[in-house]
mmCIF file of C-alpha atoms in Angstrom:
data_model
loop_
_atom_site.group_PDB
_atom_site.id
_atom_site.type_symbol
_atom_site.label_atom_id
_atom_site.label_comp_id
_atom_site.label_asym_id
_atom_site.label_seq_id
_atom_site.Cartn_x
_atom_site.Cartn_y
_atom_site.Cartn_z
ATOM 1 C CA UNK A 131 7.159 10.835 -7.618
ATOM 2 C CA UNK A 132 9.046 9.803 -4.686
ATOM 3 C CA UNK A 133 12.174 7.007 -5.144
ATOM 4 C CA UNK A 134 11.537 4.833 -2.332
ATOM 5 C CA UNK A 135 13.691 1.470 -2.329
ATOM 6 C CA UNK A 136 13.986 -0.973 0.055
ATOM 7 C CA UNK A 137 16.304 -4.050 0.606
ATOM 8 C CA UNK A 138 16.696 -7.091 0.159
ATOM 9 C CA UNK A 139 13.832 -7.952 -2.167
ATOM 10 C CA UNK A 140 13.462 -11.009 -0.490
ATOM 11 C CA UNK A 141 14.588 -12.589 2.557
ATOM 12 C CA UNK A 142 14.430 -16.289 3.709
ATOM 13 C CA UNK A 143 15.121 -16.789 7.017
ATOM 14 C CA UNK A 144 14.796 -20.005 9.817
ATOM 15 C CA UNK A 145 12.887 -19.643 12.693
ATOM 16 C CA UNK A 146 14.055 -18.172 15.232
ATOM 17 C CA UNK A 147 16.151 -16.083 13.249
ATOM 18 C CA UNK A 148 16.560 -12.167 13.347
ATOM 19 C CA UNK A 149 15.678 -10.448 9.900
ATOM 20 C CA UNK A 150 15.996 -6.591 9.010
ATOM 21 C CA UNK A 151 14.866 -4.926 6.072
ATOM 22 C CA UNK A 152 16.195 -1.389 4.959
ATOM 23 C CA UNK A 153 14.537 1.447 3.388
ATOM 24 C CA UNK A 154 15.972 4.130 1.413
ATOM 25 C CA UNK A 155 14.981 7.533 -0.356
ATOM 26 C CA UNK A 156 16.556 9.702 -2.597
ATOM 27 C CA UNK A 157 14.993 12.954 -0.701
ATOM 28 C CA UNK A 158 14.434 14.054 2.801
ATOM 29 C CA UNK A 159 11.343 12.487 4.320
ATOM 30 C CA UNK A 160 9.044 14.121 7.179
ATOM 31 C CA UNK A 161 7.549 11.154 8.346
ATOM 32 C CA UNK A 162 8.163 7.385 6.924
ATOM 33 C CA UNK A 163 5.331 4.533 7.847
ATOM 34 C CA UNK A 164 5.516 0.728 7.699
ATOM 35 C CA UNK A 165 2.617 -1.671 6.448
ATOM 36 C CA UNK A 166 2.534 -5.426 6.089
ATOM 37 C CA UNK A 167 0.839 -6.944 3.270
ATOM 38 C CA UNK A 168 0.180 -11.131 4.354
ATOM 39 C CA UNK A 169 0.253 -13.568 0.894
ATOM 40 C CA UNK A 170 -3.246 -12.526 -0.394
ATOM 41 C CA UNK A 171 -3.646 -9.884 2.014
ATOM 42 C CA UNK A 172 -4.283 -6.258 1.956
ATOM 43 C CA UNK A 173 -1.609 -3.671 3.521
ATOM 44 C CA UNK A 174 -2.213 -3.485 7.245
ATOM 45 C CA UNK A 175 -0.349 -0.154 9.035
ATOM 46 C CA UNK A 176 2.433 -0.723 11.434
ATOM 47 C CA UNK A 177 3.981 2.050 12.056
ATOM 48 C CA UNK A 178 4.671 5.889 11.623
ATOM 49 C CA UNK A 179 8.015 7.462 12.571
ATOM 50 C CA UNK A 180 8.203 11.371 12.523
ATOM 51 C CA UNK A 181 11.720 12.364 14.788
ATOM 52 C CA UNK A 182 14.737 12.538 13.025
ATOM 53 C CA UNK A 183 16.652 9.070 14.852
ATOM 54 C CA UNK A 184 13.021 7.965 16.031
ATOM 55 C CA UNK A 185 12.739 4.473 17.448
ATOM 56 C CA UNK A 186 10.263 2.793 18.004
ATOM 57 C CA UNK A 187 9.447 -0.846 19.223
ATOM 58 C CA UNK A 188 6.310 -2.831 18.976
ATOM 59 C CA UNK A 189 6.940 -6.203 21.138
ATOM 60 C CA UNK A 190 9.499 -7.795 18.564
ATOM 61 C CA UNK A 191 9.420 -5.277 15.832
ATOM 62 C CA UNK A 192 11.944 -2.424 16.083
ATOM 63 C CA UNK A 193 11.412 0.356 14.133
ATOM 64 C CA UNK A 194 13.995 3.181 13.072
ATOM 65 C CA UNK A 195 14.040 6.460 11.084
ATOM 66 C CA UNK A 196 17.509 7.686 10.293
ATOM 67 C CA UNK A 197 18.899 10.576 11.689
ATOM 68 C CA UNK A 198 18.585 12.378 7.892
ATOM 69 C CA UNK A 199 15.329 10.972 7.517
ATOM 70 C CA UNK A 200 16.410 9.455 4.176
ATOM 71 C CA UNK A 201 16.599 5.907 5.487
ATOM 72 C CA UNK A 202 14.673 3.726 7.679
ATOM 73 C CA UNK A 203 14.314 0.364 9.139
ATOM 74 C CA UNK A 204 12.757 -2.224 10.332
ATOM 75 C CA UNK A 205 14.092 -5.078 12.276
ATOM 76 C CA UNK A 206 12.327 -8.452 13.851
ATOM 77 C CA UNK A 207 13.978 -10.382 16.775
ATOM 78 C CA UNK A 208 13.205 -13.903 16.381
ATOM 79 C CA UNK A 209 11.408 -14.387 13.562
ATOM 80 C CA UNK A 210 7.921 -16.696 13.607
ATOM 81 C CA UNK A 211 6.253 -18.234 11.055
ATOM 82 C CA UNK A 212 3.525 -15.250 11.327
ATOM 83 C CA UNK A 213 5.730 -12.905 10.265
ATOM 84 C CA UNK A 214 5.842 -14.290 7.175
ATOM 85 C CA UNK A 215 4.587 -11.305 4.342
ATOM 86 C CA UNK A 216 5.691 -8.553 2.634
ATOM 87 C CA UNK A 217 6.725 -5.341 4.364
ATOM 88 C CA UNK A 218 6.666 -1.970 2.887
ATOM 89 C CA UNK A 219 8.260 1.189 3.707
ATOM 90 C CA UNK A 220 5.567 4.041 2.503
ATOM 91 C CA UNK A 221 6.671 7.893 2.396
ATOM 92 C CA UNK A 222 3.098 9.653 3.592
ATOM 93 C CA UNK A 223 4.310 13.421 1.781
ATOM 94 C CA UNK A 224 1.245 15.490 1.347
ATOM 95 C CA UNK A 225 -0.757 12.857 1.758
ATOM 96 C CA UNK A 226 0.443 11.244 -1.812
ATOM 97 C CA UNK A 227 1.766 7.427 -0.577
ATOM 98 C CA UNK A 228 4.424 6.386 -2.474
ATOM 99 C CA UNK A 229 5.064 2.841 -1.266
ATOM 100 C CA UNK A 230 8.600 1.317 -1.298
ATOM 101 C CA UNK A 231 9.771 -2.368 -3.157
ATOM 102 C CA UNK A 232 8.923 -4.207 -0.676
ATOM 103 C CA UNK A 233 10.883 -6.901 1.146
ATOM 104 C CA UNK A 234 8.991 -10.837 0.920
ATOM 105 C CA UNK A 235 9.801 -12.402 3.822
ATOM 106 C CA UNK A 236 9.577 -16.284 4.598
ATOM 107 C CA UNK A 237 10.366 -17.837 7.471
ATOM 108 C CA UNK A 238 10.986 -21.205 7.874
ATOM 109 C CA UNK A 239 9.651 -23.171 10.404
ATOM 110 C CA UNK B 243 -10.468 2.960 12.300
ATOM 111 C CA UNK B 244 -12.098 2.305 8.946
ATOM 112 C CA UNK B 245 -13.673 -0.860 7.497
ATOM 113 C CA UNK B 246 -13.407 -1.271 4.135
ATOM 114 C CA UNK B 247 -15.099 -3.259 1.247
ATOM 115 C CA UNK B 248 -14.547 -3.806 -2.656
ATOM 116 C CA UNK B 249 -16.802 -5.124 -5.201
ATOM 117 C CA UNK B 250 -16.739 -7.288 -7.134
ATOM 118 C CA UNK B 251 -13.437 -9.303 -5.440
ATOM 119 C CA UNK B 252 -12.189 -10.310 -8.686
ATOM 120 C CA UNK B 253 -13.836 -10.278 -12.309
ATOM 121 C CA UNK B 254 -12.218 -11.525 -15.460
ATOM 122 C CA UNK B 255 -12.945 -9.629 -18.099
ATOM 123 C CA UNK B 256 -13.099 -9.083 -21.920
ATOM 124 C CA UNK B 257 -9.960 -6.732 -24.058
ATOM 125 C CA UNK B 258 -11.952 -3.756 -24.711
ATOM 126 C CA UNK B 259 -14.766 -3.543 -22.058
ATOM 127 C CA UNK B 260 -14.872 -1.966 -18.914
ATOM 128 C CA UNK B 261 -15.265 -2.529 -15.147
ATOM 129 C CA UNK B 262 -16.462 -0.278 -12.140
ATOM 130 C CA UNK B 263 -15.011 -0.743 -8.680
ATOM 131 C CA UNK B 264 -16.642 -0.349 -5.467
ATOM 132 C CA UNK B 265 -14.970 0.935 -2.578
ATOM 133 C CA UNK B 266 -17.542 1.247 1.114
ATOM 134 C CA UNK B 267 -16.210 2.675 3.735
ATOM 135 C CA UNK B 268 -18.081 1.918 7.280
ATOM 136 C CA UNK B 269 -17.960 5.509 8.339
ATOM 137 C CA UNK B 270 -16.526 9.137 7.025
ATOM 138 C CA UNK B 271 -13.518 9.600 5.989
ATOM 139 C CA UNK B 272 -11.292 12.372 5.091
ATOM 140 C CA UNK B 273 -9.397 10.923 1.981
ATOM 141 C CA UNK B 274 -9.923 7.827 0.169
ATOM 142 C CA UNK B 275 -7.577 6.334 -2.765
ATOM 143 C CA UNK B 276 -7.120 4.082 -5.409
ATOM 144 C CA UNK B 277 -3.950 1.808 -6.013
ATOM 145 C CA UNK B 278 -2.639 -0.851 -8.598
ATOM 146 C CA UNK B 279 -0.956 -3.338 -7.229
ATOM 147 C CA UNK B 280 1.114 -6.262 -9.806
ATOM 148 C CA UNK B 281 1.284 -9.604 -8.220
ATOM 149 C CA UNK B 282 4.546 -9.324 -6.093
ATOM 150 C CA UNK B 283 4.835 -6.111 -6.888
ATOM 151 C CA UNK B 284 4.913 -2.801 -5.308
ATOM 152 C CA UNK B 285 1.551 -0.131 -4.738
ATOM 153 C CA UNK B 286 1.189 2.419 -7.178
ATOM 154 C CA UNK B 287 -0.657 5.358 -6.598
ATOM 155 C CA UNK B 288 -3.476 5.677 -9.355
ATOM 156 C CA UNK B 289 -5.130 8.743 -7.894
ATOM 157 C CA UNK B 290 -6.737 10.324 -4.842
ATOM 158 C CA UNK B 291 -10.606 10.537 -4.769
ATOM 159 C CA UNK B 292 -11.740 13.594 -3.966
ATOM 160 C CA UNK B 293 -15.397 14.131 -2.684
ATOM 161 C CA UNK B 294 -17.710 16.666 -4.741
ATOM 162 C CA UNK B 295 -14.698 16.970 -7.475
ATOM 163 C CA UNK B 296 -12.331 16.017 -10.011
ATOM 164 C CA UNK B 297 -9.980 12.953 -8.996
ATOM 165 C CA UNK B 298 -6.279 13.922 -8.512
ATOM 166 C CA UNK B 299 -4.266 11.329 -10.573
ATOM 167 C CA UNK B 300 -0.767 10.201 -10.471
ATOM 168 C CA UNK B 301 1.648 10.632 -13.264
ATOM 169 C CA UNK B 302 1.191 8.316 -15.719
ATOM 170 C CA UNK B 303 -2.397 7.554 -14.997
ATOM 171 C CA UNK B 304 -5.610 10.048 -16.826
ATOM 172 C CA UNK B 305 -9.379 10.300 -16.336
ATOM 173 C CA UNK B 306 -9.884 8.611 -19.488
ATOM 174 C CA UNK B 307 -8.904 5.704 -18.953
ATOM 175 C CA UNK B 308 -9.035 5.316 -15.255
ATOM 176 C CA UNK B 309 -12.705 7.753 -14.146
ATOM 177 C CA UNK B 310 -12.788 7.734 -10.264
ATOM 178 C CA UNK B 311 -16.285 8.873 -8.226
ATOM 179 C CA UNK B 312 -16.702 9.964 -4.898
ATOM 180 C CA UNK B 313 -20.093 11.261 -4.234
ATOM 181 C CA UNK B 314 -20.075 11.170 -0.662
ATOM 182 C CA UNK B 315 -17.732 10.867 2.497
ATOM 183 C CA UNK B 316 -18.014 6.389 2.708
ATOM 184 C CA UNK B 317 -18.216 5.433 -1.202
ATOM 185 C CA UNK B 318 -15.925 5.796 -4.273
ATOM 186 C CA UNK B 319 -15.484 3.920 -7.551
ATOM 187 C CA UNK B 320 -12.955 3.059 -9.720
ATOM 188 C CA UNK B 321 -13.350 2.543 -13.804
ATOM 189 C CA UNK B 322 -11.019 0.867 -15.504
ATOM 190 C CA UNK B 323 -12.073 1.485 -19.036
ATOM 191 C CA UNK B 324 -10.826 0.361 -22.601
ATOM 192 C CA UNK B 325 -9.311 -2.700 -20.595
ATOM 193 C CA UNK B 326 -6.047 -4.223 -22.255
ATOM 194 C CA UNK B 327 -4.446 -7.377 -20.872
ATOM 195 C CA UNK B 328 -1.796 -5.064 -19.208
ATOM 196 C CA UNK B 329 -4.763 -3.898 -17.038
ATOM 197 C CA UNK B 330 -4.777 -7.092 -15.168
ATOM 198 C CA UNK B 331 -3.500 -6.332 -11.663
ATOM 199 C CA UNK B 332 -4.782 -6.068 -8.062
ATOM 200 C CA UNK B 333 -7.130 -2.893 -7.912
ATOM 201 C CA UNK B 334 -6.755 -1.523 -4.247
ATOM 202 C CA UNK B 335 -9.059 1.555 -2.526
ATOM 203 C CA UNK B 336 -7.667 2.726 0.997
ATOM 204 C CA UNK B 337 -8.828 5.460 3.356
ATOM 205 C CA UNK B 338 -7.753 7.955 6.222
ATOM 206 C CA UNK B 339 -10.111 8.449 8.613
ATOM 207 C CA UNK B 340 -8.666 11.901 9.943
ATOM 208 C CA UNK B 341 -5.441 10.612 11.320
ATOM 209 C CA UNK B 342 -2.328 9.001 9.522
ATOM 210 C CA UNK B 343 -3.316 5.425 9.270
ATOM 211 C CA UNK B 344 -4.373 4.203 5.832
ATOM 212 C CA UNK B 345 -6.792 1.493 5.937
ATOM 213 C CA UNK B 346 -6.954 -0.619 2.891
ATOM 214 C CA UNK B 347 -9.719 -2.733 1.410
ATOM 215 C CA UNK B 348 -8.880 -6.115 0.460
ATOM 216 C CA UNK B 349 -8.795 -5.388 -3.004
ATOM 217 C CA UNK B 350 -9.908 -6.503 -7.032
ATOM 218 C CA UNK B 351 -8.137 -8.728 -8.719
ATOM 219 C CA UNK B 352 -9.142 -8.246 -12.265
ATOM 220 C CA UNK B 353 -8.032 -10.303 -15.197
ATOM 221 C CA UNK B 354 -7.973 -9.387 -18.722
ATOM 222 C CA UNK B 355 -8.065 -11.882 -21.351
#
């Protein structure tokens, strides 16, 4: 399968705080998606990016798929204590999900 | 959208038996799957469930050990048979219901002592 990695593994960050997390594959995606998984959670969908350079925002989520669609990110402006989770890059190809590492990320209020 | 529900939520089981999981979906959907998922750990792909045939399965994971059902459009289960101790994990079933979102129920957690 797909080699989907994604850093850092884990992230601790202070309130307020902006945190990014980076996604990387060792092949050419056509589309990349986003999920959050809360502590004892399921994965919820964020997020699917398609366009080579895509970005997207969602209020203080900013999502980005690189322009060789082998990397993509996601960043948060001013972290809150709801953001807390684990957030996974997934690459959707032929309908096979191969999810990425993950990055854990706790804020701290 | 897609509402999903598992049963049972978890189960703790015995080396050597096995366990069926439930996956209902609250309407049709065009694909459902089945994931393992290690506590802090990453989703792994056990196999797509296909409806009226044979499960697709993910390298590293066979019908023998891991049968998958899907007699209809809303319903699928998992078997995790033969269970080992290295079994124990998070047993998640998703779906896409005709677009690109993949809805995920909340999932099994299964022990195996």
């Amino acid at each position: 399968g797909q080699q989907v990695m994604q850093i850092p593994q884990y992230q601790h960050v202070q309130e307020g705080e902006d945190f990014t997390t980076y996604c990387n594959s060792s092949t050419t995606l056509s589309n990349i998606q986003w999920y959050k998984q809360r502590p004892g959670g399921h994965p919820v969908f964020l997020i699917q990016l398609v366009k080579s350079g895509e970005v997207k925002k969602q209020k203080r989520l900013t999502f980005q798929f690189g322009e060789a669609k082998k990397n993509s990110s996601l960043h948060i402006t001013a972290t809150q204590t709801t953001d807390v989770g684990t957030y996974f890059c997934a690459d959707p190809t032929g309908n096979q999900f191969y999810f990425g590492t993950g990055t854990s990320l706790t804020v701290i209020p | 959208s897609a509402v999903i529900s598992q049963k049972p939520s978890r189960d703790i089981c015995q080396r050597g038996t096995s366990l069926t999981i439930q996956c209902q979906v609250d309407s049709q959907v065009t694909m459902m799957f089945w994931y393992r998922q290690q506590p802090g750990q990453s989703l792994t792909l056990i196999a797509t469930a296909n409806q009226g045939s044979e499960a697709t399965y993910e390298s590293g994971f066979v019908i023998d050990k891991f049968p998958i059902s899907r007699p209809n459009l809303t319903f699928s289960t998992l078997t995790v048979s033969n269970m080992s101790p290295e079994d124990s994990s998070i047993y998640l079933c998703s779906a896409l219901a005709g677009g690109y979102e993949q809805f995920f129920g909340p999932g099994t957690r299964l022990t195996v002592l």
